[in-house]
Amino acid sequence: MSSIPSYATHKPETSCRCSAYLDWLQMLTGACLILFMLMHLLFVGSAIISPSLMNGLSKVFEWTGMAQIGGPVIFFLLLLHFVLAARKIPFASKQQGIMIANARRMHHLDTWLWVIQAVSGMVILVMGSIHLWTVLTNLPITAQKNAMRLQDSRAWIGFYIVFIPMVWLHTGIGFYRIMVKWGIVGIDGRPGLRKKDALIAATAMVIGFMTLWRFVFLSIN
Amino acid sequence: MARMLTFNIFRYNPQDSASFPHMQEFRLEETESMTLFIALNRLREEQDHSLQFDFCCRAAICGACAMVVNGRPGLACHTKTKDFPDKITLMPLPVFKLVGDLSVDTGTWFRGMAKKIESWCHTKKVFDPNAQEERMDNALAERIYELDRCVECGCCVAACGTALMRDDFLGATALNRIARFILDPRDERTEKDYFDIIGTDEGVFGCMGLFGCQDVCPKRLPLQEVLGKLRLKMAFAAANNLLPKFLRREVRL
Ligand code: SF4
Ligand code: SF4
Ligand code: FES
């Protein structure tokens, strides 16, 4: 029940700081990914205003090497964040059941949000990998290429219809979780934060879908 | 018109080999200002003498009467029936050992917890019965008292998804207790001593920030804030020796 072992562990009685470091890393990788997602939103969202604006930005990323280096770095962060967070997600279905049963019994929003977080996290791991792989193996990113990919196959449209909400649910809840878990927002601030956070995530989702819409109907020539 | 309340109550007596866990329905007419304490006592007196549940102070002070009311842990003596629909389901607290029906043994759990986190002032000073007691700043005394209000009811543990999944997790009440000793200048434990107790995945880093604890604590302890600050404090305690000087922080509770 505690950190003090009640049996011989063959380990010297010194404190291990690993839990603390891993928690730091989980939070920091999450925060980096949130920042990245916001910039990513501005980048692809620029296509709503003008596809050539997006292409111009894309060129800058390409010239500065941000796409070639930053892309794989984000991929690595995604994997690292997943592994770190997965330590907290029960692998045994019995324990998963306990979590869901508790959320249901208590009608407890925050426990439900955790369940969403765990599920969307796993979906993002798979879909995010596919998305990153597809985009990064076909640099530079241009609005026309995106449009072509989407217009060629309905499956890709379906893919993003699932992927976009998953990303923003996870990002939104993740931000909220960092703020409350690390004591940045106090007890009274929690409902307000939840509302503001939901608003931002919803806005991001809408912009995401508008971009998708734009690409689907963009004339390629 | 008084409402007719329907109670669905968990029944099981582990002492009796013929008993098996099941739900039993009771009906009772609501009276004014009825609490679950009143309702359960009337059910036991008027309908079923074998019904087991715990009460002591009936004023939210002793923490004995915690149970799960329509899914949420709370103190029965502190819960008015008028705040609920006319169907009320009562279950014993999870995590703790079942004594029978709604009665659980929180005492053993809390005693074990207190031993593990060494829930007492650690001091090398020899007690001098003739000396005047040392003064404490009033504001500080009040802050300690605020955290000391915990009545050990166990609601926060029963509401915590992490504690339900992992029986080695310390729980909000234990972390809150440590925070209370960190604040107390009479306790001479160092930050490292505290880190050894709670700086692990069984302690503050195991907490996933679901705040079931905060949302059910009948004494409205500031658990969310305590847990947040403890996490920050322990995280910096671990990271400070890696960080450049200007980033180091000594977090105060
Ligand atoms: S905030 Fe931490 S201690 Fe409180 S219910 Fe959640 S996981 Fe448990
Ligand atoms: S912290 Fe609150 S819920 Fe937990 S044992 Fe103490 S009084 Fe009960
Ligand atoms: S009877 Fe003491 S807290 Fe309810």
CSV table of C-alpha atoms and ligand atoms in Angstrom, one decimal:
chain,number,residue,atom,x,y,z
A,1,MET,CA,0.0,0.0,0.0
A,2,SER,CA,2.9,2.3,0.2
A,3,SER,CA,6.3,3.0,-1.1
A,4,ILE,CA,7.9,1.3,1.9
A,5,PRO,CA,8.3,-2.3,1.0
A,6,SER,CA,7.1,-4.8,3.5
A,7,TYR,CA,9.3,-7.5,2.0
A,8,ALA,CA,13.0,-7.8,1.2
A,9,THR,CA,13.6,-6.2,-2.2
A,10,HIS,CA,17.4,-6.6,-2.4
A,11,LYS,CA,17.4,-3.0,-3.2
A,12,PRO,CA,19.2,-0.4,-1.1
A,13,GLU,CA,16.9,1.9,0.8
A,14,THR,CA,17.5,4.9,-1.4
A,15,SER,CA,14.8,6.9,-3.0
A,16,CYS,CA,14.3,6.5,-6.7
A,17,ARG,CA,13.3,9.6,-8.5
A,18,CYS,CA,12.1,7.8,-11.6
A,19,SER,CA,8.4,8.2,-11.0
A,20,ALA,CA,8.9,12.0,-10.7
A,21,TYR,CA,10.9,12.2,-13.9
A,22,LEU,CA,8.5,10.1,-15.8
A,23,ASP,CA,5.6,12.3,-14.6
A,24,TRP,CA,7.5,15.4,-15.7
A,25,LEU,CA,8.1,13.8,-19.1
A,26,GLN,CA,4.5,12.8,-19.5
A,27,MET,CA,3.4,16.3,-18.8
A,28,LEU,CA,6.0,18.0,-20.9
A,29,THR,CA,5.6,15.8,-23.9
A,30,GLY,CA,1.9,16.4,-23.6
A,31,ALA,CA,2.3,20.1,-23.4
A,32,CYS,CA,4.7,20.1,-26.4
A,33,LEU,CA,2.1,18.1,-28.4
A,34,ILE,CA,-0.6,20.6,-27.5
A,35,LEU,CA,1.5,23.5,-28.7
A,36,PHE,CA,2.3,21.6,-31.8
A,37,MET,CA,-1.3,20.9,-32.5
A,38,LEU,CA,-2.2,24.5,-32.2
A,39,MET,CA,0.4,25.5,-34.6
A,40,HIS,CA,-0.6,22.7,-36.9
A,41,LEU,CA,-4.1,24.0,-36.8
A,42,LEU,CA,-3.0,27.5,-37.8
A,43,PHE,CA,-0.9,26.0,-40.6
A,44,VAL,CA,-3.5,23.8,-42.2
A,45,GLY,CA,-6.3,26.2,-41.3
A,46,SER,CA,-4.5,28.8,-43.5
A,47,ALA,CA,-5.8,26.8,-46.4
A,48,ILE,CA,-9.3,28.0,-45.6
A,49,ILE,CA,-8.2,31.6,-46.3
A,50,SER,CA,-6.0,30.7,-49.2
A,51,PRO,CA,-4.3,27.4,-50.4
A,52,SER,CA,-1.4,29.4,-51.7
A,53,LEU,CA,-0.8,30.8,-48.2
A,54,MET,CA,-0.6,27.3,-46.9
A,55,ASN,CA,1.8,26.3,-49.7
A,56,GLY,CA,3.9,29.3,-48.9
A,57,LEU,CA,4.1,28.4,-45.2
A,58,SER,CA,4.9,24.8,-46.2
A,59,LYS,CA,7.8,26.0,-48.3
A,60,VAL,CA,9.2,27.9,-45.4
A,61,PHE,CA,9.0,24.7,-43.3
A,62,GLU,CA,10.7,22.8,-46.0
A,63,TRP,CA,13.6,25.4,-46.5
A,64,THR,CA,14.3,25.7,-42.8
A,65,GLY,CA,14.3,21.9,-42.5
A,66,MET,CA,11.5,22.1,-39.9
A,67,ALA,CA,9.4,19.6,-41.8
A,68,GLN,CA,12.1,17.1,-42.3
A,69,ILE,CA,13.4,17.3,-38.7
A,70,GLY,CA,10.3,18.5,-36.9
A,71,GLY,CA,8.1,15.8,-38.4
A,72,PRO,CA,10.0,12.8,-37.1
A,73,VAL,CA,10.6,14.7,-33.8
A,74,ILE,CA,6.8,15.0,-33.4
A,75,PHE,CA,6.4,11.4,-34.3
A,76,PHE,CA,8.9,10.5,-31.6
A,77,LEU,CA,7.2,12.7,-29.0
A,78,LEU,CA,3.8,11.0,-29.9
A,79,LEU,CA,5.3,7.6,-29.2
A,80,LEU,CA,7.1,8.7,-26.1
A,81,HIS,CA,4.0,10.4,-24.7
A,82,PHE,CA,1.9,7.3,-25.4
A,83,VAL,CA,4.3,5.0,-23.7
A,84,LEU,CA,4.5,7.3,-20.6
A,85,ALA,CA,0.8,7.7,-20.4
A,86,ALA,CA,0.1,4.1,-21.0
A,87,ARG,CA,1.8,3.3,-17.7
A,88,LYS,CA,-1.3,4.6,-16.0
A,89,ILE,CA,-3.8,2.9,-18.2
A,90,PRO,CA,-4.7,-0.5,-16.9
A,91,PHE,CA,-3.9,-3.3,-19.3
A,92,ALA,CA,-6.1,-5.9,-17.6
A,93,SER,CA,-9.7,-5.7,-18.7
A,94,LYS,CA,-10.9,-6.2,-15.1
A,95,GLN,CA,-9.3,-3.0,-14.1
A,96,GLN,CA,-10.6,-1.2,-17.2
A,97,GLY,CA,-14.0,-2.4,-16.2
A,98,ILE,CA,-13.5,-1.0,-12.7
A,99,MET,CA,-12.8,2.4,-14.1
A,100,ILE,CA,-15.8,2.5,-16.3
A,101,ALA,CA,-18.0,1.1,-13.6
A,102,ASN,CA,-16.8,3.8,-11.3
A,103,ALA,CA,-17.5,6.5,-13.8
A,104,ARG,CA,-21.0,5.2,-14.4
A,105,ARG,CA,-21.8,4.6,-10.8
A,106,MET,CA,-20.7,8.0,-9.7
A,107,HIS,CA,-22.0,9.9,-12.7
A,108,HIS,CA,-18.6,11.5,-12.5
A,109,LEU,CA,-17.6,13.7,-15.4
A,110,ASP,CA,-13.9,13.8,-14.7
A,111,THR,CA,-13.7,10.0,-14.5
A,112,TRP,CA,-15.6,9.8,-17.9
A,113,LEU,CA,-13.1,12.3,-19.3
A,114,TRP,CA,-10.3,10.0,-18.3
A,115,VAL,CA,-12.0,7.1,-20.1
A,116,ILE,CA,-12.3,9.2,-23.2
A,117,GLN,CA,-8.7,10.2,-22.9
A,118,ALA,CA,-7.5,6.6,-22.7
A,119,VAL,CA,-9.6,5.5,-25.7
A,120,SER,CA,-8.8,8.5,-27.9
A,121,GLY,CA,-5.1,8.1,-27.0
A,122,MET,CA,-5.0,4.7,-28.4
A,123,VAL,CA,-6.9,5.7,-31.5
A,124,ILE,CA,-4.5,8.6,-32.0
A,125,LEU,CA,-1.5,6.4,-31.7
A,126,VAL,CA,-2.6,4.3,-34.7
A,127,MET,CA,-4.3,7.0,-36.8
A,128,GLY,CA,-1.6,9.6,-36.0
A,129,SER,CA,1.1,7.2,-37.1
A,130,ILE,CA,-0.7,6.6,-40.4
A,131,HIS,CA,-1.3,10.3,-40.9
A,132,LEU,CA,2.3,11.3,-40.1
A,133,TRP,CA,3.7,8.5,-42.3
A,134,THR,CA,1.6,9.5,-45.3
A,135,VAL,CA,2.4,13.2,-45.0
A,136,LEU,CA,6.0,12.9,-44.2
A,137,THR,CA,6.9,10.5,-46.9
A,138,ASN,CA,5.4,12.8,-49.5
A,139,LEU,CA,7.0,16.2,-48.7
A,140,PRO,CA,6.6,19.1,-49.4
A,141,ILE,CA,3.1,19.4,-48.0
A,142,THR,CA,0.8,21.3,-50.4
A,143,ALA,CA,-2.9,22.0,-50.4
A,144,GLN,CA,-3.2,20.4,-53.8
A,145,LYS,CA,-1.6,17.1,-52.7
A,146,ASN,CA,-3.9,17.0,-49.7
A,147,ALA,CA,-6.9,17.7,-51.9
A,148,MET,CA,-5.8,15.0,-54.3
A,149,ARG,CA,-5.5,12.4,-51.6
A,150,LEU,CA,-8.9,13.2,-50.2
A,151,GLN,CA,-10.6,13.4,-53.5
A,152,ASP,CA,-9.1,10.1,-54.7
A,153,SER,CA,-10.5,8.1,-52.0
A,154,ARG,CA,-13.5,8.4,-49.7
A,155,ALA,CA,-11.7,6.3,-47.1
A,156,TRP,CA,-9.4,9.2,-46.4
A,157,ILE,CA,-12.3,11.5,-45.8
A,158,GLY,CA,-13.7,9.0,-43.4
A,159,PHE,CA,-10.3,8.7,-41.8
A,160,TYR,CA,-10.2,12.4,-41.0
A,161,ILE,CA,-13.8,12.5,-39.8
A,162,VAL,CA,-12.8,10.2,-37.1
A,163,PHE,CA,-9.3,11.5,-36.5
A,164,ILE,CA,-10.0,15.2,-36.1
A,165,PRO,CA,-12.5,14.9,-33.2
A,166,MET,CA,-10.2,12.3,-31.5
A,167,VAL,CA,-7.3,14.7,-31.6
A,168,TRP,CA,-9.2,17.6,-30.2
A,169,LEU,CA,-10.9,15.7,-27.6
A,170,HIS,CA,-7.6,14.3,-26.4
A,171,THR,CA,-5.8,17.7,-26.7
A,172,GLY,CA,-8.6,19.5,-24.9
A,173,ILE,CA,-9.0,17.1,-22.0
A,174,GLY,CA,-5.2,16.8,-21.8
A,175,PHE,CA,-4.8,20.5,-21.4
A,176,TYR,CA,-7.5,20.6,-18.7
A,177,ARG,CA,-5.9,17.6,-16.9
A,178,ILE,CA,-2.5,19.3,-16.8
A,179,MET,CA,-4.0,22.5,-15.4
A,180,VAL,CA,-5.8,20.8,-12.5
A,181,LYS,CA,-3.3,18.0,-11.8
A,182,TRP,CA,-0.4,20.3,-11.4
A,183,GLY,CA,-2.3,22.7,-9.2
A,184,ILE,CA,-2.4,25.6,-11.7
A,185,VAL,CA,-6.1,26.0,-11.5
A,186,GLY,CA,-7.8,25.8,-8.1
A,187,ILE,CA,-11.0,24.2,-6.9
A,188,ASP,CA,-13.3,27.0,-7.9
A,189,GLY,CA,-11.7,27.4,-11.2
A,190,ARG,CA,-12.5,23.9,-12.4
A,191,PRO,CA,-16.0,24.2,-13.9
A,192,GLY,CA,-15.0,27.5,-15.6
A,193,LEU,CA,-11.8,26.0,-17.0
A,194,ARG,CA,-13.8,23.0,-18.3
A,195,LYS,CA,-16.2,25.3,-20.2
A,196,LYS,CA,-13.5,27.5,-21.7
A,197,ASP,CA,-11.4,24.5,-22.6
A,198,ALA,CA,-14.4,22.8,-24.3
A,199,LEU,CA,-15.0,26.0,-26.2
A,200,ILE,CA,-11.4,26.1,-27.5
A,201,ALA,CA,-11.4,22.4,-28.4
A,202,ALA,CA,-14.8,22.8,-30.2
A,203,THR,CA,-13.5,25.8,-32.1
A,204,ALA,CA,-10.4,23.9,-33.1
A,205,MET,CA,-12.6,21.0,-34.2
A,206,VAL,CA,-14.7,23.2,-36.4
A,207,ILE,CA,-11.6,24.8,-38.0
A,208,GLY,CA,-10.3,21.3,-38.6
A,209,PHE,CA,-13.5,20.2,-40.3
A,210,MET,CA,-13.6,23.5,-42.3
A,211,THR,CA,-10.1,22.7,-43.6
A,212,LEU,CA,-11.2,19.2,-44.5
A,213,TRP,CA,-14.2,20.6,-46.4
A,214,ARG,CA,-11.9,23.0,-48.2
A,215,PHE,CA,-9.6,20.3,-49.4
A,216,VAL,CA,-12.4,18.0,-50.4
A,217,PHE,CA,-13.8,20.7,-52.7
A,218,LEU,CA,-10.6,22.4,-53.8
A,219,SER,CA,-10.1,22.3,-57.5
A,220,ILE,CA,-6.8,20.7,-58.0
A,221,ASN,CA,-5.6,22.5,-61.1
B,1,MET,CA,-48.1,14.7,0.9
B,2,ALA,CA,-45.1,12.8,2.2
B,3,ARG,CA,-43.3,10.7,-0.4
B,4,MET,CA,-43.1,7.0,-0.2
B,5,LEU,CA,-39.4,6.2,-0.5
B,6,THR,CA,-38.0,3.0,-1.9
B,7,PHE,CA,-34.7,1.9,-0.5
B,8,ASN,CA,-32.6,-0.7,-2.3
B,9,ILE,CA,-30.1,-1.9,0.2
B,10,PHE,CA,-27.1,-4.2,-0.2
B,11,ARG,CA,-27.4,-7.2,2.1
B,12,TYR,CA,-24.7,-9.7,2.9
B,13,ASN,CA,-23.4,-11.1,6.1
B,14,PRO,CA,-19.9,-12.7,5.6
B,15,GLN,CA,-20.2,-14.3,9.1
B,16,ASP,CA,-23.3,-16.3,8.0
B,17,SER,CA,-22.5,-19.1,5.6
B,18,ALA,CA,-26.1,-19.1,4.4
B,19,SER,CA,-26.0,-15.5,3.4
B,20,PHE,CA,-25.2,-14.3,-0.1
B,21,PRO,CA,-24.8,-10.8,-1.5
B,22,HIS,CA,-28.1,-9.4,-2.8
B,23,MET,CA,-30.2,-6.3,-2.9
B,24,GLN,CA,-33.2,-6.0,-0.6
B,25,GLU,CA,-36.0,-3.5,-1.1
B,26,PHE,CA,-37.5,-1.5,1.7
B,27,ARG,CA,-40.3,1.1,1.7
B,28,LEU,CA,-40.6,3.9,4.1
B,29,GLU,CA,-42.6,7.1,4.3
B,30,GLU,CA,-40.5,10.2,4.2
B,31,THR,CA,-40.7,12.6,7.2
B,32,GLU,CA,-39.5,16.2,7.4
B,33,SER,CA,-35.8,16.8,7.4
B,34,MET,CA,-35.2,13.0,7.1
B,35,THR,CA,-31.6,12.0,6.9
B,36,LEU,CA,-30.3,8.6,5.8
B,37,PHE,CA,-29.4,8.1,9.5
B,38,ILE,CA,-33.0,8.5,10.5
B,39,ALA,CA,-34.3,6.4,7.7
B,40,LEU,CA,-31.9,3.5,8.3
B,41,ASN,CA,-32.6,3.5,12.1
B,42,ARG,CA,-36.3,3.4,11.4
B,43,LEU,CA,-35.9,0.5,8.9
B,44,ARG,CA,-33.9,-1.4,11.5
B,45,GLU,CA,-36.3,-0.7,14.3
B,46,GLU,CA,-39.5,-1.2,12.4
B,47,GLN,CA,-38.8,-3.6,9.5
B,48,ASP,CA,-35.6,-5.7,9.8
B,49,HIS,CA,-33.5,-6.0,13.0
B,50,SER,CA,-30.7,-7.7,11.3
B,51,LEU,CA,-29.8,-4.7,9.1
B,52,GLN,CA,-26.1,-3.7,9.7
B,53,PHE,CA,-24.8,-0.2,9.3
B,54,ASP,CA,-22.5,2.1,11.3
B,55,PHE,CA,-23.3,5.4,13.1
B,56,CYS,CA,-21.8,7.2,16.0
B,57,CYS,CA,-21.9,11.0,16.1
B,58,ARG,CA,-24.7,11.5,13.5
B,59,ALA,CA,-23.2,15.0,12.9
B,60,ALA,CA,-20.6,14.4,10.2
B,61,ILE,CA,-17.8,14.3,12.8
B,62,CYS,CA,-16.8,10.7,13.3
B,63,GLY,CA,-16.8,9.5,9.7
B,64,ALA,CA,-18.3,6.1,10.6
B,65,CYS,CA,-21.4,6.3,8.4
B,66,ALA,CA,-19.9,6.6,5.0
B,67,MET,CA,-21.7,4.5,2.3
B,68,VAL,CA,-22.4,4.7,-1.4
B,69,VAL,CA,-25.6,6.6,-2.0
B,70,ASN,CA,-27.0,6.3,-5.5
B,71,GLY,CA,-23.5,5.7,-6.7
B,72,ARG,CA,-21.6,8.3,-4.8
B,73,PRO,CA,-19.8,7.9,-1.5
B,74,GLY,CA,-21.1,10.2,1.2
B,75,LEU,CA,-21.9,10.4,4.9
B,76,ALA,CA,-25.3,8.9,5.6
B,77,CYS,CA,-26.0,11.2,8.6
B,78,HIS,CA,-25.2,14.2,6.5
B,79,THR,CA,-27.4,13.2,3.6
B,80,LYS,CA,-31.0,14.4,3.4
B,81,THR,CA,-33.5,12.2,1.6
B,82,LYS,CA,-35.2,15.2,0.1
B,83,ASP,CA,-32.1,15.8,-2.1
B,84,PHE,CA,-32.7,12.5,-3.8
B,85,PRO,CA,-35.4,10.9,-6.0
B,86,ASP,CA,-37.8,8.5,-4.3
B,87,LYS,CA,-35.6,5.6,-5.2
B,88,ILE,CA,-32.4,5.4,-3.1
B,89,THR,CA,-29.8,2.7,-3.5
B,90,LEU,CA,-27.4,2.1,-0.7
B,91,MET,CA,-24.2,0.1,-1.0
B,92,PRO,CA,-21.2,-0.3,1.3
B,93,LEU,CA,-18.0,1.5,0.5
B,94,PRO,CA,-15.8,-0.4,-1.9
B,95,VAL,CA,-12.0,-0.9,-1.2
B,96,PHE,CA,-12.6,-1.5,2.6
B,97,LYS,CA,-13.3,-4.8,4.2
B,98,LEU,CA,-17.0,-5.6,4.5
B,99,VAL,CA,-18.3,-6.2,8.0
B,100,GLY,CA,-21.9,-6.8,6.9
B,101,ASP,CA,-24.5,-5.1,4.8
B,102,LEU,CA,-23.6,-1.4,4.8
B,103,SER,CA,-20.9,-1.6,7.5
B,104,VAL,CA,-17.3,-1.6,6.4
B,105,ASP,CA,-14.0,-1.7,8.4
B,106,THR,CA,-12.3,1.6,7.6
B,107,GLY,CA,-10.3,1.5,10.8
B,108,THR,CA,-7.8,-1.2,9.7
B,109,TRP,CA,-7.2,0.6,6.5
B,110,PHE,CA,-6.6,3.9,8.1
B,111,ARG,CA,-4.4,2.5,10.8
B,112,GLY,CA,-2.3,0.8,8.1
B,113,MET,CA,-2.1,4.0,6.2
B,114,ALA,CA,-1.1,6.0,9.3
B,115,LYS,CA,1.7,3.5,10.0
B,116,LYS,CA,3.0,3.6,6.4
B,117,ILE,CA,3.2,7.3,6.1
B,118,GLU,CA,4.3,7.6,9.7
B,119,SER,CA,1.5,9.9,10.6
B,120,TRP,CA,3.0,11.6,13.6
B,121,CYS,CA,5.3,14.5,14.3
B,122,HIS,CA,8.9,13.3,13.9
B,123,THR,CA,11.1,15.3,16.3
B,124,LYS,CA,14.4,14.8,18.1
B,125,LYS,CA,13.5,17.4,20.7
B,126,VAL,CA,13.1,15.8,24.2
B,127,PHE,CA,9.8,16.7,25.7
B,128,ASP,CA,10.0,19.0,28.7
B,129,PRO,CA,6.7,18.9,30.6
B,130,ASN,CA,7.6,22.1,32.5
B,131,ALA,CA,8.4,24.2,29.5
B,132,GLN,CA,5.8,26.4,27.9
B,133,GLU,CA,4.4,25.1,24.7
B,134,GLU,CA,6.0,26.6,21.7
B,135,ARG,CA,3.9,29.3,19.9
B,136,MET,CA,2.6,28.8,16.4
B,137,ASP,CA,1.6,31.6,14.1
B,138,ASN,CA,-2.2,31.6,14.1
B,139,ALA,CA,-2.6,31.7,10.3
B,140,LEU,CA,-0.4,28.7,10.0
B,141,ALA,CA,-2.2,26.8,12.8
B,142,GLU,CA,-5.4,27.5,10.9
B,143,ARG,CA,-4.0,26.1,7.6
B,144,ILE,CA,-2.9,23.0,9.4
B,145,TYR,CA,-6.3,22.7,11.0
B,146,GLU,CA,-8.0,23.0,7.7
B,147,LEU,CA,-6.3,19.8,6.5
B,148,ASP,CA,-6.7,18.2,9.9
B,149,ARG,CA,-10.4,18.3,9.5
B,150,CYS,CA,-10.4,14.9,7.7
B,151,VAL,CA,-12.7,12.6,9.5
B,152,GLU,CA,-11.3,9.4,8.0
B,153,CYS,CA,-14.6,8.5,6.4
B,154,GLY,CA,-12.9,6.9,3.4
B,155,CYS,CA,-15.2,8.5,0.8
B,156,CYS,CA,-12.3,9.9,-1.1
B,157,VAL,CA,-10.7,6.5,-1.4
B,158,ALA,CA,-13.9,4.8,-2.4
B,159,ALA,CA,-14.5,7.5,-5.1
B,160,CYS,CA,-11.0,7.3,-6.6
B,161,GLY,CA,-10.6,5.3,-9.8
B,162,THR,CA,-6.9,4.8,-9.1
B,163,ALA,CA,-7.5,3.5,-5.6
B,164,LEU,CA,-10.2,1.1,-6.9
B,165,MET,CA,-7.8,-0.3,-9.5
B,166,ARG,CA,-4.7,-0.4,-7.4
B,167,ASP,CA,-4.7,-1.3,-3.8
B,168,ASP,CA,-1.2,-0.1,-3.3
B,169,PHE,CA,-2.2,3.5,-4.1
B,170,LEU,CA,-2.1,5.7,-1.0
B,171,GLY,CA,-5.2,7.7,-1.7
B,172,ALA,CA,-6.1,11.4,-1.3
B,173,THR,CA,-6.6,11.2,2.5
B,174,ALA,CA,-3.0,9.9,3.0
B,175,LEU,CA,-1.5,12.5,0.7
B,176,ASN,CA,-3.5,15.2,2.5
B,177,ARG,CA,-2.2,13.9,5.8
B,178,ILE,CA,1.4,14.2,4.6
B,179,ALA,CA,0.7,17.8,3.4
B,180,ARG,CA,-0.5,18.5,6.9
B,181,PHE,CA,2.9,17.4,8.4
B,182,ILE,CA,4.8,19.2,5.7
B,183,LEU,CA,3.1,22.4,6.9
B,184,ASP,CA,3.8,21.6,10.6
B,185,PRO,CA,7.1,23.2,11.8
B,186,ARG,CA,7.2,20.7,14.7
B,187,ASP,CA,7.7,17.8,12.3
B,188,GLU,CA,11.4,17.7,11.5
B,189,ARG,CA,11.2,15.4,8.5
B,190,THR,CA,13.1,16.7,5.4
B,191,GLU,CA,11.8,17.0,1.9
B,192,LYS,CA,13.7,13.9,1.0
B,193,ASP,CA,12.0,12.0,3.8
B,194,TYR,CA,8.6,13.0,2.5
B,195,PHE,CA,9.7,12.2,-1.0
B,196,ASP,CA,10.6,8.7,0.0
B,197,ILE,CA,7.0,8.3,1.2
B,198,ILE,CA,4.9,9.9,-1.5
B,199,GLY,CA,7.3,10.6,-4.4
B,200,THR,CA,6.3,7.4,-6.2
B,201,ASP,CA,3.6,5.9,-8.4
B,202,GLU,CA,1.9,4.6,-5.3
B,203,GLY,CA,1.9,8.1,-4.0
B,204,VAL,CA,1.4,11.5,-5.6
B,205,PHE,CA,2.6,10.5,-9.0
B,206,GLY,CA,0.1,7.6,-9.2
B,207,CYS,CA,-2.8,10.1,-8.8
B,208,MET,CA,-4.3,10.7,-12.3
B,209,GLY,CA,-6.1,13.8,-11.3
B,210,LEU,CA,-9.7,12.5,-11.6
B,211,PHE,CA,-10.7,14.4,-8.5
B,212,GLY,CA,-13.4,12.0,-7.5
B,213,CYS,CA,-11.9,12.6,-4.1
B,214,GLN,CA,-12.5,16.4,-4.2
B,215,ASP,CA,-16.0,16.0,-5.5
B,216,VAL,CA,-17.2,13.6,-2.8
B,217,CYS,CA,-15.3,14.7,0.4
B,218,PRO,CA,-18.1,15.5,2.8
B,219,LYS,CA,-15.8,17.8,4.8
B,220,ARG,CA,-15.0,19.8,1.6
B,221,LEU,CA,-11.3,19.5,2.2
B,222,PRO,CA,-9.2,21.2,-0.5
B,223,LEU,CA,-7.9,17.9,-1.8
B,224,GLN,CA,-7.5,19.1,-5.4
B,225,GLU,CA,-5.3,22.0,-4.4
B,226,VAL,CA,-3.3,19.8,-1.9
B,227,LEU,CA,-2.7,17.1,-4.5
B,228,GLY,CA,-1.7,19.7,-7.1
B,229,LYS,CA,0.8,21.4,-4.9
B,230,LEU,CA,2.2,18.2,-3.6
B,231,ARG,CA,2.8,17.0,-7.1
B,232,LEU,CA,4.5,20.2,-8.0
B,233,LYS,CA,6.6,20.1,-4.8
B,234,MET,CA,7.7,16.5,-5.2
B,235,ALA,CA,8.3,17.0,-8.9
B,236,PHE,CA,10.6,19.9,-8.2
B,237,ALA,CA,12.2,18.1,-5.3
B,238,ALA,CA,13.3,15.4,-7.8
B,239,ALA,CA,14.2,17.8,-10.7
B,240,ASN,CA,16.0,20.5,-8.8
B,241,ASN,CA,19.4,18.8,-8.9
B,242,LEU,CA,19.1,18.5,-12.7
B,243,LEU,CA,17.9,22.0,-13.4
B,244,PRO,CA,20.0,25.1,-13.9
B,245,LYS,CA,19.8,27.5,-10.9
B,246,PHE,CA,17.3,29.9,-12.3
B,247,LEU,CA,14.7,27.2,-12.9
B,248,ARG,CA,15.0,25.5,-9.5
B,249,ARG,CA,12.0,25.9,-7.3
B,250,GLU,CA,11.2,25.2,-3.7
B,251,VAL,CA,7.5,24.8,-3.8
B,252,ARG,CA,5.6,25.8,-0.6
B,253,LEU,CA,2.3,24.3,0.3
C,1,SF4,S1,-7.4,13.1,-7.9
C,1,SF4,FE1,-6.0,11.5,-7.4
C,1,SF4,S2,-6.5,10.8,-5.4
C,1,SF4,FE2,-8.2,12.1,-6.1
C,1,SF4,S3,-9.7,10.6,-7.0
C,1,SF4,FE3,-8.3,11.2,-8.6
C,1,SF4,S4,-6.7,9.8,-8.7
C,1,SF4,FE4,-7.7,9.6,-6.8
C,2,SF4,S1,-10.3,13.5,3.0
C,2,SF4,FE1,-12.5,13.9,3.1
C,2,SF4,S2,-13.4,12.1,2.1
C,2,SF4,FE2,-11.3,11.6,2.5
C,2,SF4,S3,-11.4,10.5,4.5
C,2,SF4,FE3,-11.0,12.7,4.9
C,2,SF4,S4,-13.0,13.5,5.2
C,2,SF4,FE4,-13.3,11.6,4.2
C,3,FES,S1,-22.4,9.2,12.2
C,3,FES,FE1,-20.5,10.2,12.5
C,3,FES,S2,-20.1,11.0,10.5
C,3,FES,FE2,-22.1,10.2,10.2
